[in-house]
mmCIF file of C-alpha atoms and ligand atoms in Angstrom:
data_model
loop_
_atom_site.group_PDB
_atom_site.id
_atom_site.type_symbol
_atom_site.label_atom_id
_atom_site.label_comp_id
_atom_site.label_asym_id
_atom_site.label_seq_id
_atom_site.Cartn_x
_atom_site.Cartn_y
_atom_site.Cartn_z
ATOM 1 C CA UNK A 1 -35.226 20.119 20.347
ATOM 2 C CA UNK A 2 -33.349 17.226 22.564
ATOM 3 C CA UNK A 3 -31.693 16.029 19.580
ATOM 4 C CA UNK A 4 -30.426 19.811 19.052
ATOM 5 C CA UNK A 5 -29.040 20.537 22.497
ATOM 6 C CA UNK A 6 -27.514 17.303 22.561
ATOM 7 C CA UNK A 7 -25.592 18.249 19.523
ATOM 8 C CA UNK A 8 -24.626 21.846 20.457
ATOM 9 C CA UNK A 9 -23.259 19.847 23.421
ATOM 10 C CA UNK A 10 -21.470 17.963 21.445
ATOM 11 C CA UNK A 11 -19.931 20.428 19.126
ATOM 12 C CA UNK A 12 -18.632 21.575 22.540
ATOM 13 C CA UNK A 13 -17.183 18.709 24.073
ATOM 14 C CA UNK A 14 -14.352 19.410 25.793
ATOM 15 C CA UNK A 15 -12.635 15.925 24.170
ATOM 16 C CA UNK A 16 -13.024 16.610 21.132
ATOM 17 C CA UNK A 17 -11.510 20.117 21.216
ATOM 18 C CA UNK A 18 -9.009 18.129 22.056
ATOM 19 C CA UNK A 19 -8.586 15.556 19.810
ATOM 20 C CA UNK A 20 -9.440 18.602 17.354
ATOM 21 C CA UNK A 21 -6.334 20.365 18.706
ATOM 22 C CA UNK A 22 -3.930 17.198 18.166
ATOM 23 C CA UNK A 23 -5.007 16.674 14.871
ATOM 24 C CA UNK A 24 -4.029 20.343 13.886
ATOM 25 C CA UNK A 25 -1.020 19.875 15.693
ATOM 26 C CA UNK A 26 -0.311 16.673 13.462
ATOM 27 C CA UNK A 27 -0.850 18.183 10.705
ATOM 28 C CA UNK A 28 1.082 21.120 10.947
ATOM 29 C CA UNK A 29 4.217 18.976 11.999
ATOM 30 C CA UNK A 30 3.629 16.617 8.913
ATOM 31 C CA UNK A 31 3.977 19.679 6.580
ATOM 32 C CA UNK A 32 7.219 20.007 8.384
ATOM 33 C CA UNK A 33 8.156 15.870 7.879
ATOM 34 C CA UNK A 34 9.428 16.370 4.830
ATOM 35 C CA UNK A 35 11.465 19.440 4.950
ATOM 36 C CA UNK A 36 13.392 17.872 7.548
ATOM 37 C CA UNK A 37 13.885 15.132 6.388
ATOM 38 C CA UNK A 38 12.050 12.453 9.036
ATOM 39 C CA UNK A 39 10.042 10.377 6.545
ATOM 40 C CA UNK A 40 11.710 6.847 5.996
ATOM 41 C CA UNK A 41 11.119 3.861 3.902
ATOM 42 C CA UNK A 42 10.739 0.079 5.758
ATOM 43 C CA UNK A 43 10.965 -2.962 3.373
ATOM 44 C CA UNK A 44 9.448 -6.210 4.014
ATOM 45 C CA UNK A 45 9.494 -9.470 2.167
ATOM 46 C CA UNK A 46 7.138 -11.600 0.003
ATOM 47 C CA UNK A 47 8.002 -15.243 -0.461
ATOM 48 C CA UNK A 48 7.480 -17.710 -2.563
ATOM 49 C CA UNK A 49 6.061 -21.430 -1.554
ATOM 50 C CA UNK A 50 9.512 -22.423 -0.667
ATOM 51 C CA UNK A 51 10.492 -19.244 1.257
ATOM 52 C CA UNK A 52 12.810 -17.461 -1.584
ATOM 53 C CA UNK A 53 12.099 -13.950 -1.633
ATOM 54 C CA UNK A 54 10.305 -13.060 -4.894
ATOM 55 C CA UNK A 55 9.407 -9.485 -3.753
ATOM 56 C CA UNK A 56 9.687 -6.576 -1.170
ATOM 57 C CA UNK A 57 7.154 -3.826 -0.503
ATOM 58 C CA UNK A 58 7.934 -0.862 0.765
ATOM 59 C CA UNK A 59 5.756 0.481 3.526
ATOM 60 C CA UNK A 60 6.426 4.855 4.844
ATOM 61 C CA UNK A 61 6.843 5.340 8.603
ATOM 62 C CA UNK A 62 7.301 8.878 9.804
ATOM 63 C CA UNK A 63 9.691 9.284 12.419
ATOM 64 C CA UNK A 64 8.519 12.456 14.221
ATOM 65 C CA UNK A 65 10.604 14.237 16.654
ATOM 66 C CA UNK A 66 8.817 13.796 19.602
ATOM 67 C CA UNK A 67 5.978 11.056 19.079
ATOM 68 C CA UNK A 68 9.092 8.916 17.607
ATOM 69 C CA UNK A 69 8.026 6.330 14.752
ATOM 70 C CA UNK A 70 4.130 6.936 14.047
ATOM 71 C CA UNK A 71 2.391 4.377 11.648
ATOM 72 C CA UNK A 72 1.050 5.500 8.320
ATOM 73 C CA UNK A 73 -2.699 4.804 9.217
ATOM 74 C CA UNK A 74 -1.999 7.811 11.200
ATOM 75 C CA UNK A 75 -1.083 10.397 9.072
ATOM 76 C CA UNK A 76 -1.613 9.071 5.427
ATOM 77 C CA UNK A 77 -5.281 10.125 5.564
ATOM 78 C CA UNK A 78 -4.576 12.834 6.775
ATOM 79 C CA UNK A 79 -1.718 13.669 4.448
ATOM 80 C CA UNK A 80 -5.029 12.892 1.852
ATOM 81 C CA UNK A 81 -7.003 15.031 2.771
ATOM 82 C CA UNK A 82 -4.518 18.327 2.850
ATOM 83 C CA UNK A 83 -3.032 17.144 -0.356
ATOM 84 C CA UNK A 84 0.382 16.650 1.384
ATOM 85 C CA UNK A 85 -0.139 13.149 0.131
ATOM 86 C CA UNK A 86 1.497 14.539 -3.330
ATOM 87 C CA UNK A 87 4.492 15.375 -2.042
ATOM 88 C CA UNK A 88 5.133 12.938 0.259
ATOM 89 C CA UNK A 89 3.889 10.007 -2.537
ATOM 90 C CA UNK A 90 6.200 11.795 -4.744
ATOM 91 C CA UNK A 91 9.172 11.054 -2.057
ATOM 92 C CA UNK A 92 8.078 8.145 -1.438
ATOM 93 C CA UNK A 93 8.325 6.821 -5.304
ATOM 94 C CA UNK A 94 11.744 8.642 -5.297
ATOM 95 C CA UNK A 95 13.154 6.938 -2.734
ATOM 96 C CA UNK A 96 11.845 3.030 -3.506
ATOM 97 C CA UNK A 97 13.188 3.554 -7.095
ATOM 98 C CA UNK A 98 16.564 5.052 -5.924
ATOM 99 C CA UNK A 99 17.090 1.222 -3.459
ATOM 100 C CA UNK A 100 15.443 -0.840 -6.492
ATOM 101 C CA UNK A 101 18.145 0.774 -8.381
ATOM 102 C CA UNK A 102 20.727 -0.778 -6.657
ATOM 103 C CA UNK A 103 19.119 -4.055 -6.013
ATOM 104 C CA UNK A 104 19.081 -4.302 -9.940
ATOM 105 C CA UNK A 105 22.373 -3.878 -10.314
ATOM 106 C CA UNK A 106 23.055 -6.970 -7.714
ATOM 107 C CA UNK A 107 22.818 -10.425 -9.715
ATOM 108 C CA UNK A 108 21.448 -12.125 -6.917
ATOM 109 C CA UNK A 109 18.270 -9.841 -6.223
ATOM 110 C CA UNK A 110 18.131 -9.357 -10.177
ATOM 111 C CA UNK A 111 14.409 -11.188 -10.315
ATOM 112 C CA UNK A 112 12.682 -8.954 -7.264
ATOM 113 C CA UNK A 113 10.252 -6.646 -7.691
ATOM 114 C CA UNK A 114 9.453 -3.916 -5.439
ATOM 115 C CA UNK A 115 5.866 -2.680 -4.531
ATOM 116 C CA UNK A 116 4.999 1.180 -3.811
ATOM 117 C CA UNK A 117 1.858 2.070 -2.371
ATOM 118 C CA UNK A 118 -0.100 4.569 -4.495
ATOM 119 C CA UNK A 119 -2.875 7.138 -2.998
ATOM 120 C CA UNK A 120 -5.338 7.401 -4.830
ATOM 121 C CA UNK A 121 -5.447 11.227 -4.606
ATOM 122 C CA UNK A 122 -1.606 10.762 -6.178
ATOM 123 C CA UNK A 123 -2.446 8.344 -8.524
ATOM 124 C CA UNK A 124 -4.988 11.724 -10.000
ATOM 125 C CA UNK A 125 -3.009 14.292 -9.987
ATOM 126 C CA UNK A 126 -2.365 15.132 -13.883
ATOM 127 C CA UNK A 127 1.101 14.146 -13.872
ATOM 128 C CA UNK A 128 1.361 11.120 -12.391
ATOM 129 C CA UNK A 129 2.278 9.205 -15.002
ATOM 130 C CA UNK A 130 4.787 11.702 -16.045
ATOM 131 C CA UNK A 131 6.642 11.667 -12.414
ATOM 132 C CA UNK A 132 6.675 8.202 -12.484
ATOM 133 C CA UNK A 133 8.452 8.300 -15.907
ATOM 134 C CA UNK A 134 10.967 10.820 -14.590
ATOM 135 C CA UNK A 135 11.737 8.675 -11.301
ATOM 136 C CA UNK A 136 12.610 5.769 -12.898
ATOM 137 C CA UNK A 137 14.452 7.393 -15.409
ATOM 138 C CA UNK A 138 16.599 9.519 -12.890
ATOM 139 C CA UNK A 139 17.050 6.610 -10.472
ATOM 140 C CA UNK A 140 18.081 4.066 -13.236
ATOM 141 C CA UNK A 141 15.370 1.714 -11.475
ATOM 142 C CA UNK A 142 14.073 -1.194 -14.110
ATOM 143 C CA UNK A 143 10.619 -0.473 -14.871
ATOM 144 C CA UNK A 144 9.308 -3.948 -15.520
ATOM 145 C CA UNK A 145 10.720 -4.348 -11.375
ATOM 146 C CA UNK A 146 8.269 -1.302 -10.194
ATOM 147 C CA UNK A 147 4.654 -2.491 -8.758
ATOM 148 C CA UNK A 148 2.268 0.446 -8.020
ATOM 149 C CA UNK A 149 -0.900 -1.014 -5.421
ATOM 150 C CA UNK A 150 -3.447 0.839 -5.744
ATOM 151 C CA UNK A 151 -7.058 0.569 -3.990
ATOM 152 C CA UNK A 152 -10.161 -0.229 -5.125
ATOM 153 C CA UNK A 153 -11.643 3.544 -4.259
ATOM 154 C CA UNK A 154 -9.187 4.087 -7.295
ATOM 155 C CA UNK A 155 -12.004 2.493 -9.817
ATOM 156 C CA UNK A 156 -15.258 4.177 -8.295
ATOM 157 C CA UNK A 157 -14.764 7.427 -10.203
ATOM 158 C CA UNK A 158 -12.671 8.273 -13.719
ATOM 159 C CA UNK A 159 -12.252 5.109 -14.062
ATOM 160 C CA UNK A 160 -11.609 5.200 -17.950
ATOM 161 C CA UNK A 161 -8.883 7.667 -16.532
ATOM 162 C CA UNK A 162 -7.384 5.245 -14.431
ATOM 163 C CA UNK A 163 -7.342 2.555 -17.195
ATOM 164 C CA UNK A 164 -5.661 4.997 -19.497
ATOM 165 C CA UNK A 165 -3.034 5.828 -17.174
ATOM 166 C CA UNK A 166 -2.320 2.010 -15.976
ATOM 167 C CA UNK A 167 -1.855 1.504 -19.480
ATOM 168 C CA UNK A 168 0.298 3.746 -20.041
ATOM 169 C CA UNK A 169 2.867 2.849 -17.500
ATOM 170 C CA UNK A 170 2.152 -1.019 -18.243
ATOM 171 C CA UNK A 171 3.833 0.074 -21.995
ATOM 172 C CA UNK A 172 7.375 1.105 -20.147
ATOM 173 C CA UNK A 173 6.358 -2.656 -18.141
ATOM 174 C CA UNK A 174 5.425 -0.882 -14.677
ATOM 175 C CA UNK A 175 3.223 -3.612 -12.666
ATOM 176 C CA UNK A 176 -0.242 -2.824 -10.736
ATOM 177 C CA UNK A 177 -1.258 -4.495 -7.872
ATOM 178 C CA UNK A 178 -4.788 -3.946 -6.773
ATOM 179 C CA UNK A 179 -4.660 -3.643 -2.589
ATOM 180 C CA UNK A 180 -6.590 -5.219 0.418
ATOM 181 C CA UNK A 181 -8.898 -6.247 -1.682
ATOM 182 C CA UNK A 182 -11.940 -7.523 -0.959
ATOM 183 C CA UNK A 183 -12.379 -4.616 1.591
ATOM 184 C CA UNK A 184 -12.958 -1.608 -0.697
ATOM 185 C CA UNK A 185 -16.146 -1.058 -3.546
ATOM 186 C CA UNK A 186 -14.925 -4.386 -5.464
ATOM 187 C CA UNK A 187 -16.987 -4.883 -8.518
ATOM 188 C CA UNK A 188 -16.122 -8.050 -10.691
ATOM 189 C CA UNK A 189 -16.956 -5.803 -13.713
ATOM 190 C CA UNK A 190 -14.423 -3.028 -12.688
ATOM 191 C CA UNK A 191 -11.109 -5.755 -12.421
ATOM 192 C CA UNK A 192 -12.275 -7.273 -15.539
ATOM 193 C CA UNK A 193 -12.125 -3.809 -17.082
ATOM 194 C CA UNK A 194 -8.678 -2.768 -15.696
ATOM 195 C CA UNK A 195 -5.170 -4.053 -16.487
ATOM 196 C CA UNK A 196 -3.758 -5.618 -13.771
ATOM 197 C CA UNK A 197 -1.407 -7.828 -12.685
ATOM 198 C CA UNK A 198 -1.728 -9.291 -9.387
ATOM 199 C CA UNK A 199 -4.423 -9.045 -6.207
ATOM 200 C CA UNK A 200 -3.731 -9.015 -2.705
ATOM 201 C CA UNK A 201 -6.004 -10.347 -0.135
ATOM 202 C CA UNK A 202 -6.806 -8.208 2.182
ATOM 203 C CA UNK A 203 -5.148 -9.327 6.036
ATOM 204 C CA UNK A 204 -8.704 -9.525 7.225
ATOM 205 C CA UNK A 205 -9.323 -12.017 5.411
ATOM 206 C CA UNK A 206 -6.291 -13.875 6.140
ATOM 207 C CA UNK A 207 -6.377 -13.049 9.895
ATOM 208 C CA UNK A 208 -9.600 -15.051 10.293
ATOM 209 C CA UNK A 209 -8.320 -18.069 7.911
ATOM 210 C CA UNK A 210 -8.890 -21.747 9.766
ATOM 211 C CA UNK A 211 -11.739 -19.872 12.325
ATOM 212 C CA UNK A 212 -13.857 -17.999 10.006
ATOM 213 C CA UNK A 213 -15.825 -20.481 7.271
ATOM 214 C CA UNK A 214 -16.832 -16.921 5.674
ATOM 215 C CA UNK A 215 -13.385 -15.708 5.348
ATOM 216 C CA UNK A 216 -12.353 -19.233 3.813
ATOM 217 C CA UNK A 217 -14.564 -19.165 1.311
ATOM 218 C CA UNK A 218 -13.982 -15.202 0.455
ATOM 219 C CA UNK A 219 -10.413 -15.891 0.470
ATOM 220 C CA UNK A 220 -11.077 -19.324 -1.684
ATOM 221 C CA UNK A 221 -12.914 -17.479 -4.339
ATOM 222 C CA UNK A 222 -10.474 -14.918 -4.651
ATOM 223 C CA UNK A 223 -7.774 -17.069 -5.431
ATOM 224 C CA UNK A 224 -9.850 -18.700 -7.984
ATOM 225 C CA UNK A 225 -10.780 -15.294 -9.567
ATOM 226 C CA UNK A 226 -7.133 -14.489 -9.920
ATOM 227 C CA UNK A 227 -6.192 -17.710 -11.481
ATOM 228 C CA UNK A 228 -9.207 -17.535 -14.130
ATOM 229 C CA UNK A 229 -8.088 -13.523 -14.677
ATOM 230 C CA UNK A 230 -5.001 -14.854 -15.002
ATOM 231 C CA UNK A 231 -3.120 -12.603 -12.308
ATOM 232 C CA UNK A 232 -0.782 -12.848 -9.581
ATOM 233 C CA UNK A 233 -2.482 -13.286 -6.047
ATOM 234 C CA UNK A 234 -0.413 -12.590 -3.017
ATOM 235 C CA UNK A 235 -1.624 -12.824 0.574
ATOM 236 C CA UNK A 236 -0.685 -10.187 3.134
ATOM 237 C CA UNK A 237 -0.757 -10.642 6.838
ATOM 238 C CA UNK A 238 0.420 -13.988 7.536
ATOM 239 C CA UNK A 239 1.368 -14.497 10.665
ATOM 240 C CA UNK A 240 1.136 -18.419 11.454
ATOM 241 C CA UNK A 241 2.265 -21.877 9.840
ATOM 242 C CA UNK A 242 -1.147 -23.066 9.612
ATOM 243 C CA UNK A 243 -2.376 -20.091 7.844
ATOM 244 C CA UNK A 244 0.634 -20.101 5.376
ATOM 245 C CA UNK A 245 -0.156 -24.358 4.905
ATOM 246 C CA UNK A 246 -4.107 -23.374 3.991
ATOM 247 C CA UNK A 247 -2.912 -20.640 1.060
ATOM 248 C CA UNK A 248 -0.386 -22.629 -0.229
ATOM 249 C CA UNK A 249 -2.558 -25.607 -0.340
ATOM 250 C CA UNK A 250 -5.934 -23.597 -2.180
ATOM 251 C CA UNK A 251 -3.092 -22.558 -4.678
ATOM 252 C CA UNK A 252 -1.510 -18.784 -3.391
ATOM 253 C CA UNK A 253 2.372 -18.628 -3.894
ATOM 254 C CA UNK A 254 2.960 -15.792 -2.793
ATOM 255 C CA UNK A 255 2.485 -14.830 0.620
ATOM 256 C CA UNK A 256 3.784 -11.506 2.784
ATOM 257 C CA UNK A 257 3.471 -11.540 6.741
ATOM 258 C CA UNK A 258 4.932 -11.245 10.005
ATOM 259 C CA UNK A 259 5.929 -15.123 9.858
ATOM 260 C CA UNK A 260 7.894 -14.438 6.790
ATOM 261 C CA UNK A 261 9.376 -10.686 8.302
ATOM 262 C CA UNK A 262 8.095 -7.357 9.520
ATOM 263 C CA UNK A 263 9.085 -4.178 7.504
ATOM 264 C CA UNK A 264 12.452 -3.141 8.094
ATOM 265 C CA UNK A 265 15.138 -0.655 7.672
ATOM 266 C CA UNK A 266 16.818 -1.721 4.589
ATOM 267 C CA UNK A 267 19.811 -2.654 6.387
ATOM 268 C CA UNK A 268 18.275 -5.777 8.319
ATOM 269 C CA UNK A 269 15.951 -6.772 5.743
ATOM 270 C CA UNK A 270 17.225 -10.417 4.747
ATOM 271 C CA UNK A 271 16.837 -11.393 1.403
ATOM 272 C CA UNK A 272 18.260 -14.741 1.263
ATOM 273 C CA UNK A 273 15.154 -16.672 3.127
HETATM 274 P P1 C2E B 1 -1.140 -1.951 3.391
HETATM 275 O O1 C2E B 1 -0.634 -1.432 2.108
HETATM 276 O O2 C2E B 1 -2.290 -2.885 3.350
HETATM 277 O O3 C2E B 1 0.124 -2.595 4.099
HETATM 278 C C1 C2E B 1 0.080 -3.737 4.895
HETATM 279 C C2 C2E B 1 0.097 -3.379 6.351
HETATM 280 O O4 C2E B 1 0.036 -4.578 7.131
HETATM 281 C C3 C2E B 1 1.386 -2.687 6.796
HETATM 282 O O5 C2E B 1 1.017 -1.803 7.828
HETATM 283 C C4 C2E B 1 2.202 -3.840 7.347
HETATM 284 O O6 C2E B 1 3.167 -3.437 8.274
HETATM 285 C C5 C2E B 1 1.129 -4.661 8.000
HETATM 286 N N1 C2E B 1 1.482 -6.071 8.099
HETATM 287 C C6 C2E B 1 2.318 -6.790 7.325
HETATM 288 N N2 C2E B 1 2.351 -8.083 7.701
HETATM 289 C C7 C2E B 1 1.510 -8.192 8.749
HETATM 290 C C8 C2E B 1 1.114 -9.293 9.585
HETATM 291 O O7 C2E B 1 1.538 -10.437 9.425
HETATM 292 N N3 C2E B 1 0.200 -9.023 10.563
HETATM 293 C C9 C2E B 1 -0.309 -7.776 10.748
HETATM 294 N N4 C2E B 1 -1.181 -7.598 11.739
HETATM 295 N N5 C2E B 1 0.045 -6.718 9.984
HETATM 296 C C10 C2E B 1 0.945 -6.932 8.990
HETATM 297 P P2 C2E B 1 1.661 -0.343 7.891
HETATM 298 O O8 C2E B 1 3.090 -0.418 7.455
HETATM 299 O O9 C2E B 1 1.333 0.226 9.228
HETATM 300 O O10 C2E B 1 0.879 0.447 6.775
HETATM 301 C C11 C2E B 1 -0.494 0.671 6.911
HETATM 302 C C12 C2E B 1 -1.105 1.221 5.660
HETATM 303 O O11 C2E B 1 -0.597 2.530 5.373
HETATM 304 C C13 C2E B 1 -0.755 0.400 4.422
HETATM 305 O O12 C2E B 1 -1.582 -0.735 4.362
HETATM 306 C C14 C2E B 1 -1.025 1.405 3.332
HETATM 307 O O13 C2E B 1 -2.411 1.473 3.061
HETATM 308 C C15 C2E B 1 -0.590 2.694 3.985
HETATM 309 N N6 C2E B 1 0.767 3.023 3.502
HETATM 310 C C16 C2E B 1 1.958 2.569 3.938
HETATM 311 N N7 C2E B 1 2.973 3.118 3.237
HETATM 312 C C17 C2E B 1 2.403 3.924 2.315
HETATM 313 C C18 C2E B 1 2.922 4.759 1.264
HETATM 314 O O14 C2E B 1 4.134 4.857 1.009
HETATM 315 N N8 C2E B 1 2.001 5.463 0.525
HETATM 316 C C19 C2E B 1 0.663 5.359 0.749
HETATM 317 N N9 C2E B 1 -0.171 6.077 -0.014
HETATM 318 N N10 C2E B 1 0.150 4.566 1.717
HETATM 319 C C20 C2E B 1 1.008 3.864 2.481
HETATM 320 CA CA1 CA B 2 0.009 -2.263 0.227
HETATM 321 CA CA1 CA B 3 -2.982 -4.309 1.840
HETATM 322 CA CA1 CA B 4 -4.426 -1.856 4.492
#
């Protein structure tokens, strides 16, 4: 009987109406982000061991008219859970294959590739691979140049789904990058099973690099299970020398992080190292 009252009291608190309250209010103003045109794309960089820039990613920020810029871990889940996710995915692939577009037809970017985060509620709807097609083909974007990240929540359920479909766009040469992982439901079994072409460490993992024996060893093992899979490994979230020295010397080239450049507008991302 405690337990109960305590949680009609709950279901009641005064806080949480109001954190209820804000949430609707978020949500109806993200339905409205798109019509009006305040989602935007920031770019940042992924090196190489000598600091060339071998790829970008592109990472959504929302700028809302009041809150100003808020960050996707905001309002992608719940953009997820109201399905908004589709549309706004949908802009989001639009709008990285419209700039890879023209960094293709610049000689000296001609070798970078550009990542897209892909939700895995997007990555299911029927005709995802089908939208994809039509992007690239409208935009003119290479596909071989196109890297979709995906989670590992992704390969829980339909998986034979999501292997069919990866395939599918790996035969017009569209990359997959599996995200943070590491983090998620990672079963050795599943990324033997699925075709794809790079991993990225999770910044967790990288965050605790040269304090954390755990996280040295996790992040160790990784980049030997890339190497024996054969695939790229990239880590995300560097942020200091010493961290970038300890990847580079256990054998990860490619490395993303505030040391190397934050996302960015397209106009100041610098491509030239
Ligand atoms: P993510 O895909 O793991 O992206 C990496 C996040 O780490 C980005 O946060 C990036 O700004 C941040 N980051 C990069 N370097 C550093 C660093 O050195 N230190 C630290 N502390 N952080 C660093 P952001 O941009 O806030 O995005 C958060 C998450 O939102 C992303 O995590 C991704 O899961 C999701 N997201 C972003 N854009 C999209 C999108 O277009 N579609 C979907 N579905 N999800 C997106
Ligand atoms: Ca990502
Ligand atoms: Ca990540
Ligand atoms: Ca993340």
């Amino acid at each position: 009987a405690k337990a109960a009252g305590r949680n009609v009291m709950a279901f009641f608190d005064p806080e949480m109406q109001v954190r209820l309250q804000a949430r609707a209010r978020l949500e109806t103003d993200l339905r409205q982000a798109l019509p009006n045109d305040e989602l935007r794309l920031h770019y940042q960089p992924q090196v190489d061991e000598r600091g060339a820039v071998v790829g970008v990613e592109a990472l959504l920020r929302w700028q809302h008219p009041v809150r100003g810029l808020v960050s996707p871990d905001e309002f992608i889940p719940l953009a997820e859970e109201n399905q908004l996710i589709v549309p706004i995915g949908h802009w989001v692939l639009e709008a990285a294959c419209r700039q890879l577009a023209a960094w293709a037809a610049d000689p000296a970017r001609a070798v970078m590739s550009l990542s897209v985060n892909v939700s895995p509620r997007q990555f299911r709807e029927p005709d995802f691979v089908k939208r994809v097609l039509e992007i690239l083909e409208a935009t003119g974007a290479p596909a071989s140049r196109l890297k979709l990240e995906v989670t590992e929540s992704l390969l829980l359920e339909a998986r034979d789904e999501a292997r069919s479909r990866i395939l599918e766009l790996r035969e017009w040469g569209v990359r997959f990058a599996l995200d943070d992982f590491g983090t998620g439901y990672s079963s050795l079994a599943y990324l033997k099973r699925l075709p794809l072409d790079q991993l990225k460490i999770d910044q967790s993992f990288v965050r605790d690099l040269l304090e954390d024996e755990a996280s040295e060893a996790i992040v160790a093992s990784t980049i030997a299970l890339a190497q024996s899979l054969q695939l790229e490994v990239v880590a995300e979230g560097v942020e200091t020398v010493a961290q970038r020295d300890w990847l580079l010397a256990h054998g990860c080239r490619i490395l993303q992080g505030y040391l190397f450049g934050r996302p960015v507008p397209v106009e100041a991302l610098e491509l030239d190292g």
